[in-house]
Coordinates of C-alpha atoms in Angstrom, one line a residue:
M1016 CA -13.7 -23.9 25.3
F1017 CA -16.2 -21.5 26.7
D1018 CA -13.8 -20.2 29.4
K1019 CA -11.4 -19.4 26.6
L1020 CA -14.1 -17.7 24.7
D1021 CA -15.1 -15.6 27.7
D1022 CA -11.4 -14.6 28.1
L1023 CA -11.2 -13.6 24.4
L1024 CA -14.4 -11.6 24.7
H1025 CA -13.0 -9.7 27.7
R1026 CA -9.7 -9.1 25.8
F1027 CA -11.6 -7.8 22.8
E1028 CA -13.4 -5.2 25.0
E1029 CA -10.0 -4.2 26.5
I1030 CA -8.6 -3.6 23.0
L1031 CA -11.6 -1.4 22.1
N1032 CA -11.0 0.7 25.2
E1033 CA -7.3 0.9 24.5
L1034 CA -7.9 2.0 20.9
N1035 CA -10.0 4.9 22.3
E1036 CA -7.1 6.2 24.4
P1037 CA -5.3 9.3 22.8
T1038 CA -1.8 7.9 23.8
V1039 CA -2.3 4.8 21.6
T1040 CA -2.9 6.7 18.4
G1041 CA 0.5 8.5 18.9
D1042 CA 2.3 5.1 19.1
Q1043 CA 1.9 3.7 15.6
K1044 CA 3.6 0.4 16.4
R1045 CA 1.2 -0.2 19.4
F1046 CA -1.7 1.0 17.4
R1047 CA -1.0 -1.4 14.5
A1048 CA -0.6 -4.3 16.9
L1049 CA -3.9 -3.6 18.6
M1050 CA -5.7 -3.2 15.2
K1051 CA -4.4 -6.6 14.1
E1052 CA -5.4 -8.3 17.3
Q1053 CA -8.8 -6.7 17.0
S1054 CA -9.1 -7.9 13.4
D1055 CA -8.1 -11.5 14.4
L1056 CA -10.5 -11.6 17.3
T1057 CA -13.5 -10.1 15.5
P1058 CA -14.8 -13.3 13.8
I1059 CA -14.5 -15.2 17.0
V1060 CA -16.3 -12.6 19.1
E1061 CA -19.1 -12.1 16.6
A1062 CA -19.7 -15.9 16.4
Y1063 CA -19.6 -16.2 20.2
K1064 CA -22.1 -13.3 20.7
E1065 CA -24.5 -14.9 18.2
Y1066 CA -24.0 -18.3 20.1
K1067 CA -24.9 -16.6 23.4
K1068 CA -27.9 -15.0 21.8
C1069 CA -29.2 -18.3 20.4
K1070 CA -28.7 -19.9 23.9
E1071 CA -30.9 -17.2 25.3
T1072 CA -33.5 -17.8 22.6
V1073 CA -33.6 -21.5 23.5
E1074 CA -34.1 -20.7 27.2
D1075 CA -36.8 -18.1 26.5
S1076 CA -38.7 -20.4 24.1
L1077 CA -38.7 -23.2 26.7
L1078 CA -40.0 -20.9 29.4
L1079 CA -42.8 -19.5 27.1
L1080 CA -43.7 -23.0 26.0
D1081 CA -44.4 -24.0 29.6
S1082 CA -46.9 -21.2 30.0
E1083 CA -48.4 -21.0 26.5
S1084 CA -51.6 -22.8 25.7
D1085 CA -52.4 -21.4 22.3
A1086 CA -51.7 -24.1 19.7
E1087 CA -50.6 -21.6 17.0
M1088 CA -48.2 -19.8 19.4
R1089 CA -46.8 -23.1 20.6
E1090 CA -46.0 -24.1 17.0
M1091 CA -44.2 -20.8 16.4
L1092 CA -42.2 -21.2 19.6
K1093 CA -41.2 -24.7 18.7
E1094 CA -40.1 -23.6 15.3
E1095 CA -38.0 -20.8 16.9
L1096 CA -36.6 -23.3 19.4
N1097 CA -35.6 -25.8 16.7
D1098 CA -34.0 -23.0 14.5
A1099 CA -31.9 -21.8 17.5
K1100 CA -30.8 -25.3 18.5
K1101 CA -29.7 -26.0 14.9
R1102 CA -27.8 -22.7 14.7
I1103 CA -26.1 -23.5 18.1
E1104 CA -24.7 -26.7 16.6
E1105 CA -23.4 -24.8 13.6
L1106 CA -21.8 -22.1 15.7
E1107 CA -20.2 -24.6 18.0
T1108 CA -18.4 -26.2 15.0
Q1109 CA -17.5 -22.7 13.7
L1110 CA -16.1 -21.7 17.0
K1111 CA -14.0 -24.8 17.3
I1112 CA -12.6 -24.1 13.9
L1113 CA -11.9 -20.4 14.8
L1114 CA -10.1 -21.6 17.9
L1115 CA -7.8 -24.0 16.1
P1116 CA -4.1 -23.0 16.5
K1117 CA -3.3 -20.6 13.7
D1118 CA -0.3 -21.1 11.5
P1119 CA 2.0 -18.2 12.4
N1120 CA 2.8 -17.7 8.7
D1121 CA -0.8 -17.5 7.5
D1122 CA -0.9 -13.7 7.2
K1123 CA 2.4 -13.4 5.4
N1124 CA 3.2 -12.7 1.7
V1125 CA 4.6 -15.6 -0.2
I1126 CA 7.4 -16.5 -2.6
V1127 CA 6.4 -19.1 -5.1
E1128 CA 8.9 -21.2 -7.1
I1129 CA 7.7 -23.2 -10.0
R1130 CA 10.1 -25.7 -11.7
A1131 CA 9.6 -27.9 -14.8
G1132 CA 10.1 -31.6 -14.0
A1133 CA 9.6 -34.6 -16.2
G1134 CA 8.5 -33.9 -19.7
G1135 CA 11.1 -31.6 -21.3
D1136 CA 9.6 -28.6 -23.3
E1137 CA 6.0 -29.7 -22.5
A1138 CA 6.8 -29.4 -18.7
A1139 CA 8.3 -26.0 -19.3
L1140 CA 5.1 -24.9 -21.2
F1141 CA 2.9 -26.2 -18.4
A1142 CA 5.1 -24.4 -15.8
A1143 CA 4.4 -21.1 -17.7
E1144 CA 0.7 -21.8 -17.7
I1145 CA 0.6 -22.5 -14.0
Y1146 CA 2.5 -19.3 -13.4
R1147 CA -0.1 -17.4 -15.3
M1148 CA -2.9 -19.3 -13.5
Y1149 CA -1.5 -18.0 -10.1
V1150 CA -1.0 -14.5 -11.5
H1151 CA -4.7 -14.4 -12.6
Y1152 CA -5.8 -15.8 -9.2
A1153 CA -3.8 -13.2 -7.4
E1154 CA -5.3 -10.4 -9.5
G1155 CA -8.8 -11.7 -8.8
R1156 CA -8.0 -11.3 -5.1
R1157 CA -6.4 -7.9 -5.6
W1158 CA -3.0 -9.2 -4.5
K1159 CA 0.1 -7.9 -6.1
T1160 CA 2.5 -10.2 -8.0
E1161 CA 6.2 -9.4 -8.6
L1162 CA 8.6 -11.5 -10.7
V1163 CA 11.9 -12.4 -9.1
E1164 CA 13.5 -14.7 -11.5
C1165 CA 12.6 -16.9 -14.5
E1166 CA 14.4 -19.1 -17.0
E1167 CA 12.5 -19.1 -20.3
I1168 CA 12.7 -21.4 -23.3
G1169 CA 12.1 -20.1 -26.9
I1170 CA 8.6 -21.5 -27.4
G1171 CA 7.0 -19.6 -24.5
G1172 CA 7.8 -22.1 -21.7
M1173 CA 9.6 -21.6 -18.4
K1174 CA 12.2 -24.0 -17.0
S1175 CA 11.8 -22.2 -13.7
V1176 CA 10.0 -19.1 -12.4
T1177 CA 10.1 -17.4 -9.0
F1178 CA 7.7 -14.7 -8.0
M1179 CA 6.3 -13.0 -5.0
I1180 CA 2.6 -12.5 -4.0
T1181 CA 1.9 -9.6 -1.7
G1182 CA -1.6 -9.6 -0.1
Q1183 CA -3.4 -10.2 3.3
G1184 CA -3.4 -13.9 4.1
A1185 CA -1.6 -15.0 0.9
Y1186 CA 0.2 -17.8 2.7
S1187 CA -2.9 -19.1 4.3
V1188 CA -4.3 -19.9 0.9
M1189 CA -1.3 -20.5 -1.3
K1190 CA 0.4 -23.0 1.0
Y1191 CA -2.0 -25.7 -0.3
E1192 CA -0.4 -25.4 -3.8
S1193 CA 3.0 -26.8 -2.6
G1194 CA 3.8 -30.2 -4.3
V1195 CA 4.0 -31.9 -7.7
H1196 CA 1.4 -30.9 -10.3
R1197 CA 0.8 -33.3 -13.2
V1198 CA -0.5 -32.5 -16.7
Q1199 CA -2.0 -35.0 -19.1
R1200 CA -2.5 -33.9 -22.7
V1201 CA -1.4 -34.2 -26.3
P1202 CA 1.5 -31.8 -26.9
E1203 CA 1.5 -29.6 -30.0
T1204 CA 4.7 -31.3 -31.0
E1205 CA 3.2 -34.8 -30.9
S1206 CA 2.3 -35.9 -34.4
G1207 CA 0.7 -39.2 -33.4
G1208 CA -1.9 -37.7 -31.1
R1209 CA -0.7 -39.6 -28.0
I1210 CA -1.4 -38.3 -24.5
H1211 CA 1.8 -37.4 -22.6
T1212 CA 2.2 -36.9 -18.9
S1213 CA 4.5 -34.1 -17.6
T1214 CA 5.1 -32.7 -14.2
I1215 CA 6.1 -29.5 -12.5
S1216 CA 6.9 -28.8 -8.8
V1217 CA 5.5 -25.8 -6.9
A1218 CA 7.1 -24.6 -3.7
V1219 CA 5.3 -21.9 -1.6
M1220 CA 7.4 -20.2 1.0
P1221 CA 6.4 -17.5 3.5
E1222 CA 8.2 -14.2 3.2
V1223 CA 10.5 -13.7 6.1
D1224 CA 9.7 -10.8 8.4
E1225 CA 12.5 -8.7 9.9
D1226 CA 11.6 -9.9 13.3
I1227 CA 12.5 -13.5 12.4
D1228 CA 16.2 -14.1 13.0
I1229 CA 17.8 -15.6 9.9
V1230 CA 21.5 -15.0 10.2
I1231 CA 23.5 -15.0 6.9
E1232 CA 27.2 -14.6 7.5
D1233 CA 29.2 -12.7 4.9
K1234 CA 31.8 -15.6 4.8
D1235 CA 29.0 -18.0 3.9
I1236 CA 27.9 -16.1 0.8
R1237 CA 29.3 -15.6 -2.7
I1238 CA 27.7 -12.7 -4.7
D1239 CA 28.1 -12.8 -8.5
V1240 CA 26.9 -10.0 -10.8
M1241 CA 26.1 -10.6 -14.4
R1242 CA 24.0 -9.6 -17.4
A1243 CA 20.5 -11.1 -17.4
S1244 CA 20.2 -13.9 -19.9
G1245 CA 17.2 -15.4 -21.8
N1246 CA 15.2 -15.5 -25.0
G1247 CA 14.2 -11.9 -25.0
G1248 CA 11.2 -12.4 -22.7
Q1249 CA 10.0 -10.5 -19.7
C1250 CA 13.0 -11.5 -17.6
V1251 CA 15.7 -9.9 -19.6
N1252 CA 17.5 -6.6 -19.4
T1253 CA 20.7 -5.3 -21.0
T1254 CA 22.8 -4.1 -18.1
D1255 CA 25.0 -6.0 -15.7
S1256 CA 22.4 -6.0 -13.0
A1257 CA 21.5 -9.6 -12.5
V1258 CA 22.6 -11.0 -9.1
R1259 CA 23.3 -14.6 -8.1
L1260 CA 23.9 -15.6 -4.5
T1261 CA 25.5 -18.9 -3.5
H1262 CA 25.0 -20.0 0.1
Y1263 CA 27.9 -22.3 0.9
P1264 CA 26.5 -24.1 4.0
T1265 CA 23.4 -25.3 2.3
G1266 CA 24.4 -25.2 -1.4
I1267 CA 21.3 -23.0 -2.2
V1268 CA 21.8 -20.8 -5.2
V1269 CA 19.3 -17.9 -5.9
Y1270 CA 19.2 -15.6 -8.8
S1271 CA 17.4 -12.3 -9.4
Q1272 CA 17.4 -10.5 -12.8
T1273 CA 14.0 -8.8 -13.2
E1274 CA 15.0 -5.3 -11.9
K1275 CA 17.1 -2.8 -13.8
S1276 CA 19.0 -1.9 -10.6
Q1277 CA 21.7 -4.2 -9.2
L1278 CA 20.7 -3.1 -5.7
Q1279 CA 17.1 -4.0 -6.2
N1280 CA 18.0 -7.4 -7.6
K1281 CA 20.4 -8.0 -4.7
A1282 CA 17.6 -7.1 -2.2
K1283 CA 15.3 -9.5 -4.0
A1284 CA 17.9 -12.3 -4.0
F1285 CA 18.6 -11.9 -0.3
A1286 CA 14.8 -12.0 0.4
L1287 CA 14.5 -15.2 -1.6
L1288 CA 17.5 -16.7 0.2
K1289 CA 16.1 -15.9 3.6
A1290 CA 12.7 -17.4 2.6
K1291 CA 14.5 -20.6 1.4
L1292 CA 16.5 -20.9 4.6
Y1293 CA 13.4 -20.3 6.8
D1294 CA 11.4 -22.8 4.7
M1295 CA 14.2 -25.4 5.2
E1296 CA 13.9 -24.9 8.9
Q1297 CA 10.1 -25.3 8.7
Q1298 CA 10.5 -28.5 6.6
Q1299 CA 12.9 -29.9 9.2
R1300 CA 10.4 -29.1 11.9
H1301 CA 7.6 -30.8 10.0
D1302 CA 9.9 -33.9 9.4
A1303 CA 10.4 -34.1 13.2
E1304 CA 6.7 -34.0 13.7
A1305 CA 6.0 -36.5 11.0
E1306 CA 2.5 -37.5 12.3
M1307 CA 1.3 -33.8 12.2
R1308 CA 2.7 -33.4 8.7
R1309 CA 0.9 -36.4 7.4
S1310 CA -2.4 -35.4 8.9
Q1311 CA -2.4 -31.9 7.6
I1312 CA -3.0 -30.7 4.0
G1313 CA -0.6 -28.0 2.8
T1314 CA 2.3 -29.0 5.0
G1315 CA 3.2 -32.2 3.2
D1316 CA 6.2 -33.4 1.4
R1317 CA 7.2 -31.3 -1.6
S1318 CA 7.6 -34.5 -3.6
E1319 CA 3.9 -35.4 -3.1
K1320 CA 1.8 -35.5 -6.2
I1321 CA -1.0 -33.3 -5.3
R1322 CA -3.0 -32.5 -8.5
T1323 CA -3.6 -33.7 -12.1
Y1324 CA -4.8 -31.5 -14.9
N1325 CA -6.3 -33.8 -17.6
F1326 CA -6.9 -31.8 -20.8
P1327 CA -8.7 -34.4 -22.9
Q1328 CA -11.3 -34.9 -20.2
G1329 CA -11.3 -31.2 -19.1
R1330 CA -10.9 -32.2 -15.5
V1331 CA -8.8 -31.3 -12.5
T1332 CA -8.3 -33.8 -9.7
D1333 CA -6.8 -33.0 -6.3
H1334 CA -5.5 -36.3 -5.0
R1335 CA -5.2 -35.2 -1.4
I1336 CA -8.9 -34.7 -0.9
N1337 CA -10.3 -36.8 -3.7
L1338 CA -11.8 -33.8 -5.4
T1339 CA -12.5 -33.8 -9.2
I1340 CA -14.0 -30.8 -11.0
Y1341 CA -14.8 -30.5 -14.7
K1342 CA -13.9 -26.9 -15.4
L1343 CA -10.3 -27.0 -16.5
D1344 CA -10.5 -23.9 -18.7
K1345 CA -11.6 -21.8 -15.8
V1346 CA -9.0 -23.3 -13.5
M1347 CA -6.2 -22.5 -15.9
N1348 CA -7.5 -19.0 -16.1
G1349 CA -7.1 -18.6 -12.3
D1350 CA -10.4 -19.8 -10.9
I1351 CA -8.9 -22.1 -8.3
Q1352 CA -11.0 -20.9 -5.3
E1353 CA -13.2 -24.0 -5.2
I1354 CA -10.1 -26.2 -4.9
V1355 CA -8.5 -23.9 -2.3
E1356 CA -11.7 -23.8 -0.2
A1357 CA -12.1 -27.6 -0.3
C1358 CA -8.4 -28.0 0.8
I1359 CA -9.0 -25.6 3.7
A1360 CA -12.2 -27.4 4.8
A1361 CA -10.5 -30.8 4.6
D1362 CA -7.6 -29.5 6.6
Q1363 CA -9.9 -28.1 9.3
A1364 CA -11.9 -31.3 9.4
I1365 CA -8.8 -33.4 10.0
R1366 CA -7.5 -31.0 12.7
L1367 CA -10.9 -30.9 14.4
S1368 CA -11.1 -34.7 14.4
R1369 CA -7.6 -34.9 16.0
L1370 CA -8.7 -32.3 18.6
N1371 CA -11.8 -34.3 19.5
Q1372 CA -9.8 -37.5 19.8
E1373 CA -7.3 -35.8 22.1
G1374 CA -10.2 -34.3 24.0

């Protein structure tokens, strides 16, 4: 591990020197690549420098203890020594986590698809609430959200909604939301006051960069243009600008209707289709590596029931990590950071454990 850290420290210094060269600033592509590499390495380098400093503190304290006879000074040195040793342990764990293989999609924007499942209108209402929860969460992180498609029902629910989140590291966080979300509550339409259980599914897909080769042949696609339909909500416009793409080899159908321009809807539809095809490839790869998929949070089966929102008890339970919190109102208003951080920590712990076993 420390050989690798020394190499990374050396590479970091090389990057700093390169960034100071006048020729680099003239090459924007090279400049951006170096800036990104510098940004990725900074937390590792800072932690490693602190680690080395703490090691020096330990060595210096031990040397001084050997020659120091004053009781008060010895006590101070022992305290300094213990603090440094404790910090070294913390930094070793932190460095192991920072060196874990990074998901290549983590920095990407995401396309999120929410679909109502079992529960009829109640499921559609919950789908709309979860959509708003994610929009509020994204706003809190200063990410941008953009609606791609939605199918509304008259009472304010959504049978389906697809939207994009644009922001640094969006996939690294949002990937933990993929799966089945369950709601338990008394629907407004229920006269007997009985608690119903409804479900929705959430799929989080990384946006496909231009450098990723997803080939879509013209012969494999049918493009239909139509007028947007709905119940007069935010998805509807009055021109023949909605675009539907049908991909024959996979049977995937995507629809974009939120833009006034047919060209813009077409671009959005193709971006969504590429994301779905890329996601399908990723899922197949995870299926082939079944052990890895089972051991990691956020890369699991889309049919996995990941979370329950129980309204009568005001609680949210994430079943993957056995986490229950009693602040449902805040969660539904977009405050999901505690859940996300717990999922990330659990994922890192599992991967560290596997790394230690292999080591």
